[in-house]
Amino acid sequence: MAFYNKIKWILGILLIFVLIISTNLIDKNNFVRVRDSVVTIYEDRLVANDLIFEMLTSVHQKELALSVSDTTFFKTQNPKINDNLQALVSRFEETKLTSEEAKVFSDLKKNIESLVAVERQVSNSDYGNNPKIVNHIDELKDNLNDLSKIQLSEGSRQMSISKRAVDTVELFTQIEIYFLVFLAILIQIIVMYKPKDKA
């Protein structure tokens, strides 16, 4: 009978061990999903939103100079702003883009190139009321606004992924607790059970 009791104990302990290992692996996978989601929110959403804001600030500087016909701005500051816009675009390209975001971003790059090309063609006296420049600036603002909305929706989607992963961890933790209680009761029954001797 001693051998039979040892087997019962070994099976009980092995069952608990397998349960703990399996729930631990599930929890680890869910925590990896949460970590990846948080990293994505920071690197690909918050940083991208900051770059969009900086691009929009540069576009607003152009718009302001255009509205007051500031030819000095277009001679001295505009080339620096164009270089800054290109640098911001390059940094934005390094973020992970969704398909919709890539499409809007492609339009943004084309509109920046078109604006710079039109600015080069326009003489200093024509900056004030040039409808081509105004249209390109409006298109850039629309692109930046669309990209900003995408950042918000993608950030929300990533938060939803994190929330689901955390909810899954909580669910498995509850299931693990119930299962451990069940196993404890089962092991007690197995250990305490003594078969009747056949006389």
PDB file of C-alpha atoms in Angstrom:
ATOM      1  CA  MET A   1       0.000   0.000   0.000  1.00  0.00           C
ATOM      2  CA  ALA A   2       2.919   2.382   0.603  1.00  0.00           C
ATOM      3  CA  PHE A   3       3.848   2.248  -3.075  1.00  0.00           C
ATOM      4  CA  TYR A   4       0.252   3.084  -4.062  1.00  0.00           C
ATOM      5  CA  ASN A   5       0.275   6.112  -1.712  1.00  0.00           C
ATOM      6  CA  LYS A   6       3.547   7.345  -3.189  1.00  0.00           C
ATOM      7  CA  ILE A   7       2.082   7.161  -6.709  1.00  0.00           C
ATOM      8  CA  LYS A   8      -0.973   9.108  -5.563  1.00  0.00           C
ATOM      9  CA  TRP A   9       1.234  11.836  -4.101  1.00  0.00           C
ATOM     10  CA  ILE A  10       3.457  11.996  -7.157  1.00  0.00           C
ATOM     11  CA  LEU A  11       0.466  12.257  -9.501  1.00  0.00           C
ATOM     12  CA  GLY A  12      -1.107  14.979  -7.348  1.00  0.00           C
ATOM     13  CA  ILE A  13       2.083  17.029  -7.248  1.00  0.00           C
ATOM     14  CA  LEU A  14       2.684  16.554 -10.990  1.00  0.00           C
ATOM     15  CA  LEU A  15      -0.848  17.719 -11.745  1.00  0.00           C
ATOM     16  CA  ILE A  16      -0.335  20.897  -9.717  1.00  0.00           C
ATOM     17  CA  PHE A  17       3.067  21.443 -11.350  1.00  0.00           C
ATOM     18  CA  VAL A  18       1.601  21.126 -14.874  1.00  0.00           C
ATOM     19  CA  LEU A  19      -1.220  23.502 -13.968  1.00  0.00           C
ATOM     20  CA  ILE A  20       1.131  26.139 -12.604  1.00  0.00           C
ATOM     21  CA  ILE A  21       3.469  25.868 -15.610  1.00  0.00           C
ATOM     22  CA  SER A  22       0.643  26.149 -18.139  1.00  0.00           C
ATOM     23  CA  THR A  23      -0.990  29.177 -16.475  1.00  0.00           C
ATOM     24  CA  ASN A  24       2.411  30.791 -16.085  1.00  0.00           C
ATOM     25  CA  LEU A  25       3.087  30.425 -19.821  1.00  0.00           C
ATOM     26  CA  ILE A  26      -0.341  31.884 -20.648  1.00  0.00           C
ATOM     27  CA  ASP A  27       0.257  34.804 -18.274  1.00  0.00           C
ATOM     28  CA  LYS A  28       3.700  35.409 -19.779  1.00  0.00           C
ATOM     29  CA  ASN A  29       2.206  35.578 -23.280  1.00  0.00           C
ATOM     30  CA  ASN A  30      -0.429  38.068 -22.137  1.00  0.00           C
ATOM     31  CA  PHE A  31       2.138  40.263 -20.403  1.00  0.00           C
ATOM     32  CA  VAL A  32       4.236  40.285 -23.582  1.00  0.00           C
ATOM     33  CA  ARG A  33       1.141  41.513 -25.462  1.00  0.00           C
ATOM     34  CA  VAL A  34       0.618  44.278 -22.895  1.00  0.00           C
ATOM     35  CA  ARG A  35       4.275  45.323 -23.071  1.00  0.00           C
ATOM     36  CA  ASP A  36       4.254  45.376 -26.880  1.00  0.00           C
ATOM     37  CA  SER A  37       1.062  47.403 -26.884  1.00  0.00           C
ATOM     38  CA  VAL A  38       2.473  49.984 -24.470  1.00  0.00           C
ATOM     39  CA  VAL A  39       5.701  50.256 -26.480  1.00  0.00           C
ATOM     40  CA  THR A  40       3.670  50.707 -29.672  1.00  0.00           C
ATOM     41  CA  ILE A  41       1.549  53.411 -28.067  1.00  0.00           C
ATOM     42  CA  TYR A  42       4.678  55.327 -27.118  1.00  0.00           C
ATOM     43  CA  GLU A  43       6.936  54.773 -30.118  1.00  0.00           C
ATOM     44  CA  ASP A  44       4.413  54.712 -32.928  1.00  0.00           C
ATOM     45  CA  ARG A  45       1.622  56.906 -31.586  1.00  0.00           C
ATOM     46  CA  LEU A  46       2.884  59.494 -29.095  1.00  0.00           C
ATOM     47  CA  VAL A  47       6.153  60.157 -30.909  1.00  0.00           C
ATOM     48  CA  ALA A  48       4.285  60.268 -34.241  1.00  0.00           C
ATOM     49  CA  ASN A  49       1.729  62.670 -32.780  1.00  0.00           C
ATOM     50  CA  ASP A  50       4.546  64.942 -31.592  1.00  0.00           C
ATOM     51  CA  LEU A  51       6.085  64.881 -35.084  1.00  0.00           C
ATOM     52  CA  ILE A  52       2.682  65.755 -36.579  1.00  0.00           C
ATOM     53  CA  PHE A  53       2.401  68.673 -34.160  1.00  0.00           C
ATOM     54  CA  GLU A  54       5.860  69.940 -35.132  1.00  0.00           C
ATOM     55  CA  MET A  55       5.001  69.633 -38.846  1.00  0.00           C
ATOM     56  CA  LEU A  56       1.756  71.514 -38.259  1.00  0.00           C
ATOM     57  CA  THR A  57       3.653  74.275 -36.437  1.00  0.00           C
ATOM     58  CA  SER A  58       5.954  74.651 -39.452  1.00  0.00           C
ATOM     59  CA  VAL A  59       2.979  74.759 -41.824  1.00  0.00           C
ATOM     60  CA  HIS A  60       1.317  77.393 -39.631  1.00  0.00           C
ATOM     61  CA  GLN A  61       4.470  79.529 -39.795  1.00  0.00           C
ATOM     62  CA  LYS A  62       4.284  79.396 -43.588  1.00  0.00           C
ATOM     63  CA  GLU A  63       0.575  80.199 -43.482  1.00  0.00           C
ATOM     64  CA  LEU A  64       1.122  83.189 -41.194  1.00  0.00           C
ATOM     65  CA  ALA A  65       3.926  84.573 -43.360  1.00  0.00           C
ATOM     66  CA  LEU A  66       1.734  84.094 -46.423  1.00  0.00           C
ATOM     67  CA  SER A  67      -1.214  85.914 -44.865  1.00  0.00           C
ATOM     68  CA  VAL A  68       0.877  88.998 -44.079  1.00  0.00           C
ATOM     69  CA  SER A  69       2.912  88.767 -47.313  1.00  0.00           C
ATOM     70  CA  ASP A  70       6.177  88.498 -45.407  1.00  0.00           C
ATOM     71  CA  THR A  71       8.713  88.226 -48.243  1.00  0.00           C
ATOM     72  CA  THR A  72      11.612  88.326 -45.779  1.00  0.00           C
ATOM     73  CA  PHE A  73      10.301  85.129 -44.210  1.00  0.00           C
ATOM     74  CA  PHE A  74      10.225  83.356 -47.572  1.00  0.00           C
ATOM     75  CA  LYS A  75      13.777  84.477 -48.344  1.00  0.00           C
ATOM     76  CA  THR A  76      15.363  83.623 -44.987  1.00  0.00           C
ATOM     77  CA  GLN A  77      13.183  81.349 -42.833  1.00  0.00           C
ATOM     78  CA  ASN A  78      11.295  79.308 -45.425  1.00  0.00           C
ATOM     79  CA  PRO A  79      14.305  77.210 -46.551  1.00  0.00           C
ATOM     80  CA  LYS A  80      14.988  76.300 -42.899  1.00  0.00           C
ATOM     81  CA  ILE A  81      11.346  75.355 -42.392  1.00  0.00           C
ATOM     82  CA  ASN A  82      11.392  73.223 -45.548  1.00  0.00           C
ATOM     83  CA  ASP A  83      14.500  71.416 -44.266  1.00  0.00           C
ATOM     84  CA  ASN A  84      12.819  70.957 -40.885  1.00  0.00           C
ATOM     85  CA  LEU A  85       9.706  69.540 -42.579  1.00  0.00           C
ATOM     86  CA  GLN A  86      11.835  67.062 -44.523  1.00  0.00           C
ATOM     87  CA  ALA A  87      13.634  65.991 -41.334  1.00  0.00           C
ATOM     88  CA  LEU A  88      10.295  65.504 -39.558  1.00  0.00           C
ATOM     89  CA  VAL A  89       8.969  63.483 -42.502  1.00  0.00           C
ATOM     90  CA  SER A  90      12.060  61.257 -42.353  1.00  0.00           C
ATOM     91  CA  ARG A  91      11.569  60.676 -38.641  1.00  0.00           C
ATOM     92  CA  PHE A  92       7.868  59.936 -39.159  1.00  0.00           C
ATOM     93  CA  GLU A  93       8.758  57.315 -41.783  1.00  0.00           C
ATOM     94  CA  GLU A  94      10.642  55.378 -39.094  1.00  0.00           C
ATOM     95  CA  THR A  95       7.450  54.738 -37.121  1.00  0.00           C
ATOM     96  CA  LYS A  96       5.286  51.708 -37.826  1.00  0.00           C
ATOM     97  CA  LEU A  97       2.484  52.827 -40.152  1.00  0.00           C
ATOM     98  CA  THR A  98      -0.920  51.267 -40.677  1.00  0.00           C
ATOM     99  CA  SER A  99      -2.124  50.908 -44.272  1.00  0.00           C
ATOM    100  CA  GLU A 100      -4.472  53.898 -43.948  1.00  0.00           C
ATOM    101  CA  GLU A 101      -1.738  55.911 -42.275  1.00  0.00           C
ATOM    102  CA  ALA A 102       0.743  55.017 -45.042  1.00  0.00           C
ATOM    103  CA  LYS A 103      -1.701  56.274 -47.668  1.00  0.00           C
ATOM    104  CA  VAL A 104      -2.279  59.614 -45.903  1.00  0.00           C
ATOM    105  CA  PHE A 105       1.450  59.924 -45.208  1.00  0.00           C
ATOM    106  CA  SER A 106       2.221  59.345 -48.893  1.00  0.00           C
ATOM    107  CA  ASP A 107      -0.195  62.162 -49.787  1.00  0.00           C
ATOM    108  CA  LEU A 108       1.484  64.379 -47.192  1.00  0.00           C
ATOM    109  CA  LYS A 109       4.925  63.797 -48.704  1.00  0.00           C
ATOM    110  CA  LYS A 110       3.615  64.572 -52.199  1.00  0.00           C
ATOM    111  CA  ASN A 111       1.939  67.732 -50.954  1.00  0.00           C
ATOM    112  CA  ILE A 112       5.122  68.899 -49.222  1.00  0.00           C
ATOM    113  CA  GLU A 113       7.118  68.297 -52.401  1.00  0.00           C
ATOM    114  CA  SER A 114       4.495  70.145 -54.455  1.00  0.00           C
ATOM    115  CA  LEU A 115       4.444  73.081 -52.032  1.00  0.00           C
ATOM    116  CA  VAL A 116       8.229  73.389 -52.071  1.00  0.00           C
ATOM    117  CA  ALA A 117       8.227  73.224 -55.883  1.00  0.00           C
ATOM    118  CA  VAL A 118       5.537  75.939 -56.147  1.00  0.00           C
ATOM    119  CA  GLU A 119       7.416  78.129 -53.645  1.00  0.00           C
ATOM    120  CA  ARG A 120      10.532  77.897 -55.795  1.00  0.00           C
ATOM    121  CA  GLN A 121       8.594  78.972 -58.898  1.00  0.00           C
ATOM    122  CA  VAL A 122       6.842  81.927 -57.318  1.00  0.00           C
ATOM    123  CA  SER A 123       8.588  85.285 -57.319  1.00  0.00           C
ATOM    124  CA  ASN A 124       8.825  87.171 -54.042  1.00  0.00           C
ATOM    125  CA  SER A 125       6.036  89.594 -54.913  1.00  0.00           C
ATOM    126  CA  ASP A 126       3.511  86.815 -55.624  1.00  0.00           C
ATOM    127  CA  TYR A 127       3.624  85.116 -52.211  1.00  0.00           C
ATOM    128  CA  GLY A 128       0.774  87.127 -50.716  1.00  0.00           C
ATOM    129  CA  ASN A 129      -2.197  85.949 -52.741  1.00  0.00           C
ATOM    130  CA  ASN A 130      -0.955  82.857 -54.500  1.00  0.00           C
ATOM    131  CA  PRO A 131      -3.840  80.354 -54.578  1.00  0.00           C
ATOM    132  CA  LYS A 132      -1.531  77.418 -55.393  1.00  0.00           C
ATOM    133  CA  ILE A 133       0.460  77.914 -52.216  1.00  0.00           C
ATOM    134  CA  VAL A 134      -2.705  78.426 -50.159  1.00  0.00           C
ATOM    135  CA  ASN A 135      -4.217  75.223 -51.603  1.00  0.00           C
ATOM    136  CA  HIS A 136      -1.079  73.193 -50.864  1.00  0.00           C
ATOM    137  CA  ILE A 137      -0.974  74.512 -47.297  1.00  0.00           C
ATOM    138  CA  ASP A 138      -4.650  73.600 -46.828  1.00  0.00           C
ATOM    139  CA  GLU A 139      -3.973  70.100 -48.185  1.00  0.00           C
ATOM    140  CA  LEU A 140      -1.017  69.720 -45.823  1.00  0.00           C
ATOM    141  CA  LYS A 141      -3.160  70.772 -42.874  1.00  0.00           C
ATOM    142  CA  ASP A 142      -5.823  68.249 -43.916  1.00  0.00           C
ATOM    143  CA  ASN A 143      -3.198  65.491 -44.186  1.00  0.00           C
ATOM    144  CA  LEU A 144      -1.766  66.338 -40.775  1.00  0.00           C
ATOM    145  CA  ASN A 145      -5.243  66.452 -39.248  1.00  0.00           C
ATOM    146  CA  ASP A 146      -6.037  63.015 -40.723  1.00  0.00           C
ATOM    147  CA  LEU A 147      -2.749  61.599 -39.421  1.00  0.00           C
ATOM    148  CA  SER A 148      -3.497  62.992 -35.975  1.00  0.00           C
ATOM    149  CA  LYS A 149      -6.918  61.310 -35.956  1.00  0.00           C
ATOM    150  CA  ILE A 150      -5.306  58.030 -37.007  1.00  0.00           C
ATOM    151  CA  GLN A 151      -2.867  58.307 -34.072  1.00  0.00           C
ATOM    152  CA  LEU A 152      -5.783  58.671 -31.700  1.00  0.00           C
ATOM    153  CA  SER A 153      -7.727  55.723 -33.114  1.00  0.00           C
ATOM    154  CA  GLU A 154      -4.643  53.482 -33.245  1.00  0.00           C
ATOM    155  CA  GLY A 155      -3.683  54.448 -29.705  1.00  0.00           C
ATOM    156  CA  SER A 156      -7.199  53.528 -28.618  1.00  0.00           C
ATOM    157  CA  ARG A 157      -6.936  50.198 -30.463  1.00  0.00           C
ATOM    158  CA  GLN A 158      -3.610  49.415 -28.761  1.00  0.00           C
ATOM    159  CA  MET A 159      -5.106  50.270 -25.359  1.00  0.00           C
ATOM    160  CA  SER A 160      -7.960  47.882 -26.148  1.00  0.00           C
ATOM    161  CA  ILE A 161      -5.434  45.126 -26.907  1.00  0.00           C
ATOM    162  CA  SER A 162      -3.737  45.805 -23.561  1.00  0.00           C
ATOM    163  CA  LYS A 163      -7.042  45.758 -21.718  1.00  0.00           C
ATOM    164  CA  ARG A 164      -8.036  42.432 -23.301  1.00  0.00           C
ATOM    165  CA  ALA A 165      -4.674  40.916 -22.370  1.00  0.00           C
ATOM    166  CA  VAL A 166      -4.985  42.093 -18.765  1.00  0.00           C
ATOM    167  CA  ASP A 167      -8.576  40.821 -18.619  1.00  0.00           C
ATOM    168  CA  THR A 168      -7.372  37.439 -19.897  1.00  0.00           C
ATOM    169  CA  VAL A 169      -4.687  37.321 -17.206  1.00  0.00           C
ATOM    170  CA  GLU A 170      -7.300  38.108 -14.551  1.00  0.00           C
ATOM    171  CA  LEU A 171      -9.634  35.418 -15.926  1.00  0.00           C
ATOM    172  CA  PHE A 172      -6.917  32.773 -15.946  1.00  0.00           C
ATOM    173  CA  THR A 173      -5.875  33.796 -12.447  1.00  0.00           C
ATOM    174  CA  GLN A 174      -9.433  33.217 -11.228  1.00  0.00           C
ATOM    175  CA  ILE A 175      -9.647  29.896 -13.079  1.00  0.00           C
ATOM    176  CA  GLU A 176      -6.277  28.889 -11.630  1.00  0.00           C
ATOM    177  CA  ILE A 177      -7.456  29.649  -8.094  1.00  0.00           C
ATOM    178  CA  TYR A 178     -10.645  27.607  -8.541  1.00  0.00           C
ATOM    179  CA  PHE A 179      -8.718  24.761 -10.130  1.00  0.00           C
ATOM    180  CA  LEU A 180      -6.137  24.750  -7.331  1.00  0.00           C
ATOM    181  CA  VAL A 181      -8.920  24.578  -4.736  1.00  0.00           C
ATOM    182  CA  PHE A 182     -10.499  21.704  -6.668  1.00  0.00           C
ATOM    183  CA  LEU A 183      -7.142  19.916  -6.877  1.00  0.00           C
ATOM    184  CA  ALA A 184      -6.472  20.414  -3.184  1.00  0.00           C
ATOM    185  CA  ILE A 185      -9.815  18.816  -2.365  1.00  0.00           C
ATOM    186  CA  LEU A 186      -9.182  16.012  -4.883  1.00  0.00           C
ATOM    187  CA  ILE A 187      -5.710  15.306  -3.463  1.00  0.00           C
ATOM    188  CA  GLN A 188      -7.124  15.226   0.051  1.00  0.00           C
ATOM    189  CA  ILE A 189      -9.723  12.691  -1.064  1.00  0.00           C
ATOM    190  CA  ILE A 190      -7.081  10.579  -2.845  1.00  0.00           C
ATOM    191  CA  VAL A 191      -4.700  10.674   0.103  1.00  0.00           C
ATOM    192  CA  MET A 192      -7.357   9.974   2.710  1.00  0.00           C
ATOM    193  CA  TYR A 193      -9.089   7.265   0.700  1.00  0.00           C
ATOM    194  CA  LYS A 194      -8.228   3.826   1.916  1.00  0.00           C
ATOM    195  CA  PRO A 195      -9.602   0.943  -0.034  1.00  0.00           C
ATOM    196  CA  LYS A 196     -11.318  -1.711   2.046  1.00  0.00           C
ATOM    197  CA  ASP A 197      -9.327  -4.842   2.520  1.00  0.00           C
ATOM    198  CA  LYS A 198     -10.940  -7.913   1.095  1.00  0.00           C
ATOM    199  CA  ALA A 199     -11.115 -10.367   3.873  1.00  0.00           C
TER     200      ALA A 199
END
